[in-house]
Amino acid sequence: MLYKDNKRAEQENQEDQSCNWNGKNILLVEDDPVSMEYFKEVLAPTRVGILVAENGEQALKQFGGDVSPDLVLMDIQLPDISGLEVTREMKRVKPQIPIIAQTAHAMTEDREKCIRAGADEYISKPIAIDDLLVIINRFI
Ligand code: MN
């Protein structure tokens, strides 16, 4: 019984160590409510703090607000300002904050555009949970 409990505690520890972002904050920039819910669900077990923005204007407001994010997950297709433009502006203000761009299209030129705009990494939708966590873990 005790052995089992230890074993379980050990496993939980290992999971925590890989993706425990307690005390950190991620800014989710996403206008699609379904995708937003998906990201929130995937990130919930990591205990990361979540800031949300549904458009470019909100994203820049959150970015410059009291709680500075440790990482930004940036949808490139936004209703108001292009995510590329928002990325450029964020990198101009605080270049040290990592930005992971994400788009629904997996065109090779998308990746180039995002990287040129200043994004640190690029992922295309649909995004597998493991891939997302591994990529965020590299930058957060
Ligand atoms: Mn979008």
Short mmCIF file of N, CA, C and O and ligand atoms in Angstrom, two decimals:
data_model
loop_
_atom_site.label_atom_id
_atom_site.label_comp_id
_atom_site.label_asym_id
_atom_site.label_seq_id
_atom_site.Cartn_x
_atom_site.Cartn_y
_atom_site.Cartn_z
N MET A 1 0.83 -1.22 0.00
CA MET A 1 0.00 0.00 0.00
C MET A 1 0.87 1.26 0.00
O MET A 1 0.73 2.13 -0.85
N LEU A 2 1.80 1.28 0.91
CA LEU A 2 2.70 2.42 1.02
C LEU A 2 3.54 2.54 -0.25
O LEU A 2 3.75 3.62 -0.78
N TYR A 3 3.97 1.38 -0.72
CA TYR A 3 4.80 1.35 -1.93
C TYR A 3 4.04 1.96 -3.11
O TYR A 3 4.56 2.78 -3.84
N LYS A 4 2.76 1.53 -3.20
CA LYS A 4 1.93 2.03 -4.30
C LYS A 4 1.78 3.55 -4.23
O LYS A 4 1.89 4.25 -5.21
N ASP A 5 1.54 4.03 -3.00
CA ASP A 5 1.37 5.48 -2.82
C ASP A 5 2.63 6.24 -3.20
O ASP A 5 2.57 7.28 -3.85
N ASN A 6 3.77 5.68 -2.79
CA ASN A 6 5.05 6.31 -3.15
C ASN A 6 5.24 6.36 -4.65
O ASN A 6 5.69 7.35 -5.20
N LYS A 7 4.88 5.22 -5.23
CA LYS A 7 5.04 5.09 -6.68
C LYS A 7 4.19 6.14 -7.39
O LYS A 7 4.64 6.80 -8.32
N ARG A 8 2.97 6.29 -6.91
CA ARG A 8 2.07 7.25 -7.53
C ARG A 8 2.59 8.69 -7.32
O ARG A 8 2.59 9.50 -8.23
N ALA A 9 3.04 8.96 -6.12
CA ALA A 9 3.58 10.29 -5.82
C ALA A 9 4.78 10.60 -6.72
O ALA A 9 4.94 11.72 -7.21
N GLU A 10 5.57 9.57 -6.96
CA GLU A 10 6.75 9.73 -7.81
C GLU A 10 6.34 10.11 -9.24
O GLU A 10 6.89 11.03 -9.84
N GLN A 11 5.31 9.41 -9.73
CA GLN A 11 4.83 9.69 -11.08
C GLN A 11 4.28 11.10 -11.18
O GLN A 11 4.55 11.82 -12.12
N GLU A 12 3.52 11.48 -10.16
CA GLU A 12 2.94 12.82 -10.17
C GLU A 12 4.04 13.88 -10.15
O GLU A 12 3.94 14.90 -10.81
N ASN A 13 5.08 13.60 -9.39
CA ASN A 13 6.22 14.51 -9.34
C ASN A 13 6.86 14.70 -10.70
O ASN A 13 7.20 15.81 -11.09
N GLN A 14 7.02 13.56 -11.39
CA GLN A 14 7.64 13.63 -12.70
C GLN A 14 6.81 14.45 -13.67
O GLN A 14 7.34 15.25 -14.43
N GLU A 15 5.49 14.27 -13.60
CA GLU A 15 4.61 15.05 -14.48
C GLU A 15 4.70 16.53 -14.14
O GLU A 15 4.77 17.37 -15.02
N ASP A 16 4.73 16.82 -12.83
CA ASP A 16 4.82 18.21 -12.40
C ASP A 16 6.09 18.86 -12.91
O ASP A 16 6.08 19.99 -13.36
N GLN A 17 7.18 18.10 -12.81
CA GLN A 17 8.47 18.67 -13.20
C GLN A 17 8.50 19.02 -14.68
O GLN A 17 9.07 20.02 -15.07
N SER A 18 7.86 18.19 -15.51
CA SER A 18 7.93 18.46 -16.94
C SER A 18 7.11 19.68 -17.32
O SER A 18 7.54 20.49 -18.11
N CYS A 19 5.92 19.82 -16.76
CA CYS A 19 5.07 20.95 -17.14
C CYS A 19 4.37 21.59 -15.96
O CYS A 19 3.16 21.67 -15.93
N ASN A 20 5.12 22.02 -14.97
CA ASN A 20 4.52 22.79 -13.88
C ASN A 20 4.93 24.24 -14.04
O ASN A 20 6.06 24.60 -13.75
N TRP A 21 3.99 25.03 -14.51
CA TRP A 21 4.29 26.44 -14.78
C TRP A 21 3.56 27.34 -13.80
O TRP A 21 3.19 28.48 -14.13
N ASN A 22 3.37 26.81 -12.61
CA ASN A 22 2.73 27.58 -11.55
C ASN A 22 3.52 28.88 -11.31
O ASN A 22 4.74 28.85 -11.21
N GLY A 23 2.81 30.00 -11.25
CA GLY A 23 3.48 31.28 -11.05
C GLY A 23 3.83 32.01 -12.34
O GLY A 23 4.25 33.16 -12.31
N LYS A 24 3.68 31.31 -13.46
CA LYS A 24 3.93 31.96 -14.75
C LYS A 24 2.60 32.27 -15.43
O LYS A 24 1.56 31.72 -15.06
N ASN A 25 2.66 33.14 -16.42
CA ASN A 25 1.45 33.53 -17.14
C ASN A 25 1.62 33.42 -18.65
O ASN A 25 2.66 33.80 -19.18
N ILE A 26 0.58 32.89 -19.27
CA ILE A 26 0.56 32.82 -20.73
C ILE A 26 -0.58 33.70 -21.25
O ILE A 26 -1.69 33.64 -20.72
N LEU A 27 -0.26 34.51 -22.24
CA LEU A 27 -1.30 35.30 -22.90
C LEU A 27 -1.80 34.54 -24.13
O LEU A 27 -1.04 34.28 -25.06
N LEU A 28 -3.08 34.16 -24.10
CA LEU A 28 -3.69 33.46 -25.23
C LEU A 28 -4.38 34.47 -26.12
O LEU A 28 -5.34 35.11 -25.70
N VAL A 29 -3.89 34.64 -27.33
CA VAL A 29 -4.52 35.53 -28.29
C VAL A 29 -5.23 34.65 -29.31
O VAL A 29 -4.58 33.94 -30.09
N GLU A 30 -6.55 34.66 -29.27
CA GLU A 30 -7.33 33.72 -30.09
C GLU A 30 -8.76 34.24 -30.21
O GLU A 30 -9.41 34.49 -29.21
N ASP A 31 -9.24 34.39 -31.44
CA ASP A 31 -10.60 34.90 -31.63
C ASP A 31 -11.64 33.79 -31.75
O ASP A 31 -12.84 34.04 -31.63
N ASP A 32 -11.19 32.56 -31.99
CA ASP A 32 -12.14 31.44 -32.12
C ASP A 32 -12.40 30.83 -30.74
O ASP A 32 -11.49 30.31 -30.10
N PRO A 33 -13.67 30.90 -30.27
CA PRO A 33 -14.00 30.43 -28.91
C PRO A 33 -13.68 28.95 -28.68
O PRO A 33 -13.28 28.57 -27.58
N VAL A 34 -13.85 28.13 -29.71
CA VAL A 34 -13.59 26.69 -29.57
C VAL A 34 -12.09 26.44 -29.34
O VAL A 34 -11.68 25.69 -28.46
N SER A 35 -11.26 27.13 -30.14
CA SER A 35 -9.82 27.00 -29.98
C SER A 35 -9.39 27.53 -28.61
O SER A 35 -8.53 26.95 -27.94
N MET A 36 -9.99 28.64 -28.20
CA MET A 36 -9.66 29.24 -26.90
C MET A 36 -9.94 28.23 -25.77
O MET A 36 -9.10 28.05 -24.89
N GLU A 37 -11.10 27.57 -25.81
CA GLU A 37 -11.45 26.57 -24.80
C GLU A 37 -10.46 25.42 -24.82
O GLU A 37 -10.06 24.91 -23.77
N TYR A 38 -10.08 25.01 -26.01
CA TYR A 38 -9.12 23.91 -26.16
C TYR A 38 -7.79 24.27 -25.48
O TYR A 38 -7.27 23.49 -24.69
N PHE A 39 -7.29 25.45 -25.75
CA PHE A 39 -6.02 25.87 -25.14
C PHE A 39 -6.14 25.92 -23.62
O PHE A 39 -5.25 25.48 -22.89
N LYS A 40 -7.25 26.45 -23.14
CA LYS A 40 -7.45 26.55 -21.68
C LYS A 40 -7.44 25.17 -21.05
O LYS A 40 -6.84 24.95 -19.99
N GLU A 41 -8.13 24.21 -21.69
CA GLU A 41 -8.20 22.84 -21.16
C GLU A 41 -6.83 22.18 -21.15
O GLU A 41 -6.46 21.52 -20.18
N VAL A 42 -6.10 22.35 -22.23
CA VAL A 42 -4.78 21.73 -22.34
C VAL A 42 -3.82 22.31 -21.30
O VAL A 42 -3.00 21.61 -20.71
N LEU A 43 -3.96 23.61 -21.04
CA LEU A 43 -3.02 24.29 -20.14
C LEU A 43 -3.40 24.17 -18.67
O LEU A 43 -2.54 24.35 -17.80
N ALA A 44 -4.66 23.84 -18.38
CA ALA A 44 -5.13 23.79 -16.99
C ALA A 44 -4.24 22.93 -16.07
O ALA A 44 -3.87 23.38 -14.98
N PRO A 45 -3.87 21.71 -16.48
CA PRO A 45 -3.05 20.87 -15.58
C PRO A 45 -1.66 21.45 -15.29
O PRO A 45 -1.02 21.04 -14.33
N THR A 46 -1.19 22.37 -16.10
CA THR A 46 0.15 22.94 -15.90
C THR A 46 0.14 24.04 -14.83
O THR A 46 1.18 24.52 -14.43
N ARG A 47 -1.06 24.45 -14.41
CA ARG A 47 -1.27 25.48 -13.39
C ARG A 47 -0.75 26.85 -13.81
O ARG A 47 -0.50 27.72 -12.97
N VAL A 48 -0.55 27.03 -15.09
CA VAL A 48 -0.09 28.33 -15.57
C VAL A 48 -1.24 29.34 -15.47
O VAL A 48 -2.41 28.97 -15.61
N GLY A 49 -0.92 30.60 -15.20
CA GLY A 49 -1.93 31.65 -15.20
C GLY A 49 -2.28 31.99 -16.63
O GLY A 49 -1.41 31.98 -17.51
N ILE A 50 -3.56 32.25 -16.90
CA ILE A 50 -3.98 32.49 -18.28
C ILE A 50 -4.58 33.89 -18.43
O ILE A 50 -5.50 34.27 -17.70
N LEU A 51 -4.03 34.62 -19.37
CA LEU A 51 -4.59 35.91 -19.78
C LEU A 51 -5.18 35.70 -21.16
O LEU A 51 -4.60 34.97 -21.96
N VAL A 52 -6.32 36.32 -21.45
CA VAL A 52 -6.93 36.09 -22.76
C VAL A 52 -7.15 37.39 -23.52
O VAL A 52 -7.37 38.44 -22.94
N ALA A 53 -7.07 37.28 -24.84
CA ALA A 53 -7.38 38.39 -25.73
C ALA A 53 -8.04 37.82 -26.97
O ALA A 53 -7.56 36.85 -27.54
N GLU A 54 -9.15 38.43 -27.40
CA GLU A 54 -9.88 37.93 -28.55
C GLU A 54 -9.55 38.68 -29.83
O GLU A 54 -10.03 38.33 -30.91
N ASN A 55 -8.78 39.73 -29.71
CA ASN A 55 -8.36 40.48 -30.91
C ASN A 55 -7.03 41.17 -30.63
O ASN A 55 -6.50 41.11 -29.51
N GLY A 56 -6.52 41.83 -31.66
CA GLY A 56 -5.20 42.43 -31.56
C GLY A 56 -5.14 43.57 -30.56
O GLY A 56 -4.16 43.71 -29.82
N GLU A 57 -6.19 44.36 -30.53
CA GLU A 57 -6.22 45.50 -29.62
C GLU A 57 -6.16 45.04 -28.16
O GLU A 57 -5.37 45.55 -27.36
N GLN A 58 -7.00 44.04 -27.85
CA GLN A 58 -7.00 43.47 -26.48
C GLN A 58 -5.63 42.86 -26.15
O GLN A 58 -5.15 42.97 -25.03
N ALA A 59 -5.04 42.22 -27.16
CA ALA A 59 -3.75 41.56 -26.94
C ALA A 59 -2.68 42.57 -26.54
O ALA A 59 -1.92 42.34 -25.59
N LEU A 60 -2.64 43.70 -27.24
CA LEU A 60 -1.64 44.72 -26.94
C LEU A 60 -1.91 45.36 -25.58
O LEU A 60 -0.98 45.69 -24.84
N LYS A 61 -3.18 45.50 -25.24
CA LYS A 61 -3.56 46.05 -23.94
C LYS A 61 -3.09 45.12 -22.82
O LYS A 61 -2.48 45.55 -21.84
N GLN A 62 -3.38 43.82 -22.97
CA GLN A 62 -2.97 42.82 -21.97
C GLN A 62 -1.45 42.77 -21.85
O GLN A 62 -0.90 42.67 -20.77
N PHE A 63 -0.80 42.84 -22.99
CA PHE A 63 0.66 42.73 -23.05
C PHE A 63 1.32 43.87 -22.28
O PHE A 63 2.34 43.68 -21.61
N GLY A 64 0.73 45.06 -22.38
CA GLY A 64 1.31 46.22 -21.70
C GLY A 64 0.73 46.45 -20.32
O GLY A 64 1.04 47.44 -19.67
N GLY A 65 -0.12 45.52 -19.85
CA GLY A 65 -0.81 45.68 -18.57
C GLY A 65 0.06 45.37 -17.36
O GLY A 65 1.27 45.18 -17.48
N ASP A 66 -0.58 45.32 -16.20
CA ASP A 66 0.13 45.12 -14.93
C ASP A 66 0.79 43.75 -14.86
O ASP A 66 1.90 43.61 -14.36
N VAL A 67 0.07 42.72 -15.33
CA VAL A 67 0.62 41.36 -15.29
C VAL A 67 1.24 41.05 -16.64
O VAL A 67 0.54 40.83 -17.63
N SER A 68 2.55 41.08 -16.69
CA SER A 68 3.25 40.82 -17.94
C SER A 68 3.28 39.31 -18.19
O SER A 68 3.64 38.55 -17.31
N PRO A 69 2.91 38.88 -19.40
CA PRO A 69 2.95 37.43 -19.66
C PRO A 69 4.39 36.93 -19.80
O PRO A 69 5.29 37.69 -20.15
N ASP A 70 4.59 35.66 -19.50
CA ASP A 70 5.90 35.02 -19.67
C ASP A 70 6.03 34.43 -21.07
O ASP A 70 7.13 34.08 -21.50
N LEU A 71 4.88 34.30 -21.74
CA LEU A 71 4.86 33.75 -23.09
C LEU A 71 3.54 34.15 -23.75
O LEU A 71 2.53 34.29 -23.08
N VAL A 72 3.58 34.33 -25.08
CA VAL A 72 2.36 34.66 -25.82
C VAL A 72 2.10 33.57 -26.86
O VAL A 72 3.00 33.19 -27.60
N LEU A 73 0.86 33.07 -26.87
CA LEU A 73 0.44 32.15 -27.93
C LEU A 73 -0.44 32.97 -28.86
O LEU A 73 -1.54 33.38 -28.50
N MET A 74 0.07 33.23 -30.06
CA MET A 74 -0.52 34.23 -30.94
C MET A 74 -1.20 33.65 -32.17
O MET A 74 -0.55 33.06 -33.03
N ASP A 75 -2.52 33.82 -32.23
CA ASP A 75 -3.24 33.49 -33.45
C ASP A 75 -2.91 34.57 -34.49
O ASP A 75 -2.95 35.76 -34.16
N ILE A 76 -2.57 34.16 -35.69
CA ILE A 76 -2.20 35.15 -36.70
C ILE A 76 -3.43 35.75 -37.39
O ILE A 76 -3.46 36.91 -37.75
N GLN A 77 -4.48 34.95 -37.54
CA GLN A 77 -5.73 35.45 -38.15
C GLN A 77 -6.63 36.04 -37.07
O GLN A 77 -7.34 35.30 -36.39
N LEU A 78 -6.59 37.35 -36.92
CA LEU A 78 -7.42 38.04 -35.93
C LEU A 78 -8.39 38.98 -36.64
O LEU A 78 -8.12 39.40 -37.77
N PRO A 79 -9.51 39.33 -35.98
CA PRO A 79 -10.53 40.14 -36.67
C PRO A 79 -10.13 41.59 -36.93
O PRO A 79 -10.63 42.20 -37.86
N ASP A 80 -9.26 42.14 -36.10
CA ASP A 80 -8.94 43.56 -36.29
C ASP A 80 -7.54 43.79 -36.90
O ASP A 80 -7.40 44.12 -38.06
N ILE A 81 -6.50 43.60 -36.06
CA ILE A 81 -5.13 43.79 -36.55
C ILE A 81 -4.56 42.41 -36.86
O ILE A 81 -4.88 41.44 -36.18
N SER A 82 -3.71 42.30 -37.88
CA SER A 82 -3.08 41.01 -38.16
C SER A 82 -2.19 40.60 -36.98
O SER A 82 -1.52 41.42 -36.36
N GLY A 83 -2.19 39.31 -36.68
CA GLY A 83 -1.34 38.79 -35.62
C GLY A 83 0.14 39.06 -35.89
O GLY A 83 0.94 39.16 -34.95
N LEU A 84 0.48 39.19 -37.17
CA LEU A 84 1.87 39.51 -37.53
C LEU A 84 2.22 40.91 -37.05
O LEU A 84 3.30 41.15 -36.50
N GLU A 85 1.26 41.81 -37.25
CA GLU A 85 1.45 43.20 -36.82
C GLU A 85 1.55 43.28 -35.29
O GLU A 85 2.41 43.99 -34.75
N VAL A 86 0.67 42.53 -34.61
CA VAL A 86 0.68 42.51 -33.15
C VAL A 86 2.01 41.95 -32.64
O VAL A 86 2.61 42.47 -31.70
N THR A 87 2.49 40.90 -33.31
CA THR A 87 3.77 40.29 -32.93
C THR A 87 4.91 41.30 -33.07
O THR A 87 5.73 41.45 -32.17
N ARG A 88 4.92 42.01 -34.20
CA ARG A 88 5.97 43.03 -34.44
C ARG A 88 5.97 44.08 -33.33
O ARG A 88 7.02 44.45 -32.81
N GLU A 89 4.76 44.54 -32.98
CA GLU A 89 4.65 45.59 -31.96
C GLU A 89 5.10 45.07 -30.59
O GLU A 89 5.82 45.75 -29.86
N MET A 90 4.70 43.84 -30.25
CA MET A 90 5.11 43.25 -28.96
C MET A 90 6.62 43.10 -28.89
O MET A 90 7.24 43.38 -27.87
N LYS A 91 7.22 42.65 -29.98
CA LYS A 91 8.67 42.44 -30.00
C LYS A 91 9.43 43.76 -29.94
O LYS A 91 10.55 43.82 -29.45
N ARG A 92 8.80 44.83 -30.45
CA ARG A 92 9.42 46.14 -30.38
C ARG A 92 9.47 46.61 -28.92
O ARG A 92 10.46 47.17 -28.47
N VAL A 93 8.37 46.34 -28.18
CA VAL A 93 8.26 46.82 -26.80
C VAL A 93 9.04 45.93 -25.82
O VAL A 93 9.82 46.42 -25.01
N LYS A 94 8.79 44.62 -25.87
CA LYS A 94 9.47 43.67 -24.97
C LYS A 94 9.97 42.46 -25.76
O LYS A 94 9.30 41.42 -25.82
N PRO A 95 11.14 42.60 -26.38
CA PRO A 95 11.64 41.52 -27.26
C PRO A 95 11.98 40.22 -26.52
O PRO A 95 12.08 39.17 -27.14
N GLN A 96 12.13 40.32 -25.19
CA GLN A 96 12.55 39.14 -24.43
C GLN A 96 11.40 38.15 -24.18
O GLN A 96 11.63 37.01 -23.80
N ILE A 97 10.16 38.60 -24.39
CA ILE A 97 9.02 37.70 -24.14
C ILE A 97 8.77 36.83 -25.37
O ILE A 97 8.54 37.33 -26.47
N PRO A 98 8.84 35.49 -25.19
CA PRO A 98 8.67 34.60 -26.33
C PRO A 98 7.25 34.62 -26.90
O PRO A 98 6.28 34.69 -26.14
N ILE A 99 7.17 34.57 -28.20
CA ILE A 99 5.88 34.53 -28.89
C ILE A 99 5.83 33.29 -29.79
O ILE A 99 6.71 33.09 -30.63
N ILE A 100 4.82 32.46 -29.57
CA ILE A 100 4.60 31.31 -30.43
C ILE A 100 3.40 31.62 -31.31
O ILE A 100 2.28 31.81 -30.82
N ALA A 101 3.64 31.70 -32.62
CA ALA A 101 2.57 32.02 -33.55
C ALA A 101 1.85 30.74 -33.95
O ALA A 101 2.46 29.67 -34.04
N GLN A 102 0.56 30.86 -34.20
CA GLN A 102 -0.19 29.69 -34.66
C GLN A 102 -1.19 30.11 -35.71
O GLN A 102 -1.84 31.15 -35.60
N THR A 103 -1.30 29.30 -36.76
CA THR A 103 -2.27 29.58 -37.82
C THR A 103 -3.00 28.29 -38.22
O THR A 103 -2.55 27.19 -37.92
N ALA A 104 -4.12 28.48 -38.91
CA ALA A 104 -4.91 27.33 -39.36
C ALA A 104 -4.34 26.76 -40.65
O ALA A 104 -4.63 25.64 -41.04
N HIS A 105 -3.53 27.55 -41.32
CA HIS A 105 -2.97 27.09 -42.60
C HIS A 105 -1.53 26.64 -42.40
O HIS A 105 -0.78 27.29 -41.71
N ALA A 106 -1.19 25.54 -43.03
CA ALA A 106 0.16 25.01 -42.88
C ALA A 106 1.00 25.32 -44.11
O ALA A 106 1.65 24.47 -44.68
N MET A 107 0.93 26.55 -44.56
CA MET A 107 1.72 26.92 -45.73
C MET A 107 3.12 27.31 -45.28
O MET A 107 3.29 27.96 -44.25
N THR A 108 4.09 26.94 -46.09
CA THR A 108 5.48 27.19 -45.69
C THR A 108 5.76 28.68 -45.56
O THR A 108 6.56 29.09 -44.74
N GLU A 109 5.08 29.48 -46.38
CA GLU A 109 5.35 30.93 -46.31
C GLU A 109 4.82 31.53 -45.01
O GLU A 109 5.30 32.57 -44.57
N ASP A 110 3.83 30.87 -44.38
CA ASP A 110 3.32 31.34 -43.10
C ASP A 110 4.41 31.34 -42.05
O ASP A 110 4.56 32.29 -41.29
N ARG A 111 5.14 30.24 -42.02
CA ARG A 111 6.20 30.11 -41.04
C ARG A 111 7.22 31.24 -41.19
O ARG A 111 7.58 31.91 -40.23
N GLU A 112 7.64 31.47 -42.43
CA GLU A 112 8.61 32.53 -42.72
C GLU A 112 8.10 33.89 -42.28
O GLU A 112 8.81 34.66 -41.67
N LYS A 113 6.83 34.16 -42.63
CA LYS A 113 6.23 35.46 -42.28
C LYS A 113 6.23 35.66 -40.77
O LYS A 113 6.53 36.75 -40.28
N CYS A 114 5.87 34.60 -40.04
CA CYS A 114 5.79 34.70 -38.57
C CYS A 114 7.17 34.92 -37.96
O CYS A 114 7.34 35.76 -37.08
N ILE A 115 8.14 34.19 -38.45
CA ILE A 115 9.50 34.30 -37.91
C ILE A 115 10.06 35.69 -38.25
O ILE A 115 10.69 36.33 -37.41
N ARG A 116 9.78 36.15 -39.47
CA ARG A 116 10.25 37.47 -39.87
C ARG A 116 9.61 38.58 -39.02
O ARG A 116 10.21 39.60 -38.75
N ALA A 117 8.35 38.34 -38.61
CA ALA A 117 7.66 39.33 -37.77
C ALA A 117 8.20 39.33 -36.34
O ALA A 117 7.87 40.21 -35.55
N GLY A 118 9.00 38.30 -36.00
CA GLY A 118 9.61 38.27 -34.67
C GLY A 118 9.19 37.09 -33.81
O GLY A 118 9.67 36.94 -32.69
N ALA A 119 8.28 36.25 -34.32
CA ALA A 119 7.85 35.09 -33.54
C ALA A 119 9.03 34.14 -33.30
O ALA A 119 9.90 33.98 -34.16
N ASP A 120 9.06 33.55 -32.10
CA ASP A 120 10.16 32.64 -31.75
C ASP A 120 9.93 31.24 -32.30
O ASP A 120 10.86 30.48 -32.51
N GLU A 121 8.65 30.91 -32.48
CA GLU A 121 8.31 29.58 -32.98
C GLU A 121 6.97 29.67 -33.68
O GLU A 121 6.22 30.62 -33.51
N TYR A 122 6.69 28.65 -34.47
CA TYR A 122 5.46 28.64 -35.25
C TYR A 122 4.84 27.26 -35.19
O TYR A 122 5.54 26.26 -35.31
N ILE A 123 3.52 27.20 -34.98
CA ILE A 123 2.83 25.91 -35.03
C ILE A 123 1.56 26.07 -35.86
O ILE A 123 0.96 27.14 -35.89
N SER A 124 1.17 24.99 -36.55
CA SER A 124 -0.05 25.07 -37.35
C SER A 124 -1.14 24.22 -36.73
O SER A 124 -0.89 23.16 -36.17
N LYS A 125 -2.38 24.72 -36.83
CA LYS A 125 -3.54 23.99 -36.32
C LYS A 125 -3.91 22.87 -37.28
O LYS A 125 -3.75 23.06 -38.49
N PRO A 126 -4.47 21.75 -36.87
CA PRO A 126 -4.75 21.42 -35.46
C PRO A 126 -3.47 21.08 -34.69
O PRO A 126 -2.55 20.52 -35.28
N ILE A 127 -3.48 21.42 -33.42
CA ILE A 127 -2.27 21.27 -32.61
C ILE A 127 -2.45 20.15 -31.60
O ILE A 127 -3.38 20.17 -30.80
N ALA A 128 -1.56 19.16 -31.65
CA ALA A 128 -1.62 18.05 -30.70
C ALA A 128 -1.17 18.54 -29.32
O ALA A 128 -0.27 19.38 -29.22
N ILE A 129 -1.83 18.02 -28.28
CA ILE A 129 -1.56 18.46 -26.91
C ILE A 129 -0.08 18.35 -26.56
O ILE A 129 0.53 19.30 -26.07
N ASP A 130 0.50 17.18 -26.84
CA ASP A 130 1.90 16.95 -26.47
C ASP A 130 2.84 17.93 -27.17
O ASP A 130 3.75 18.46 -26.55
N ASP A 131 2.58 18.14 -28.45
CA ASP A 131 3.42 19.07 -29.23
C ASP A 131 3.37 20.46 -28.62
O ASP A 131 4.39 21.12 -28.46
N LEU A 132 2.16 20.88 -28.29
CA LEU A 132 1.97 22.22 -27.75
C LEU A 132 2.74 22.38 -26.43
O LEU A 132 3.47 23.36 -26.24
N LEU A 133 2.60 21.39 -25.55
CA LEU A 133 3.26 21.49 -24.24
C LEU A 133 4.78 21.45 -24.38
O LEU A 133 5.49 22.20 -23.71
N VAL A 134 5.26 20.61 -25.27
CA VAL A 134 6.72 20.50 -25.48
C VAL A 134 7.29 21.83 -25.99
O VAL A 134 8.32 22.30 -25.52
N ILE A 135 6.58 22.43 -26.94
CA ILE A 135 7.05 23.69 -27.52
C ILE A 135 7.02 24.82 -26.48
O ILE A 135 7.98 25.56 -26.33
N ILE A 136 5.90 24.90 -25.75
CA ILE A 136 5.82 25.96 -24.73
C ILE A 136 6.91 25.76 -23.70
O ILE A 136 7.57 26.71 -23.27
N ASN A 137 7.13 24.51 -23.30
CA ASN A 137 8.14 24.20 -22.27
C ASN A 137 9.53 24.65 -22.67
O ASN A 137 10.36 24.95 -21.83
N ARG A 138 9.78 24.69 -23.96
CA ARG A 138 11.09 25.10 -24.46
C ARG A 138 11.33 26.61 -24.23
O ARG A 138 12.46 27.05 -24.15
N PHE A 139 10.24 27.37 -24.17
CA PHE A 139 10.40 28.83 -24.11
C PHE A 139 10.01 29.44 -22.78
O PHE A 139 10.47 30.55 -22.46
N ILE A 140 9.14 28.78 -22.03
CA ILE A 140 8.61 29.42 -20.82
C ILE A 140 9.62 29.39 -19.67
O ILE A 140 10.45 28.53 -19.62
MN MN B 1 -8.29 33.36 -35.71
#
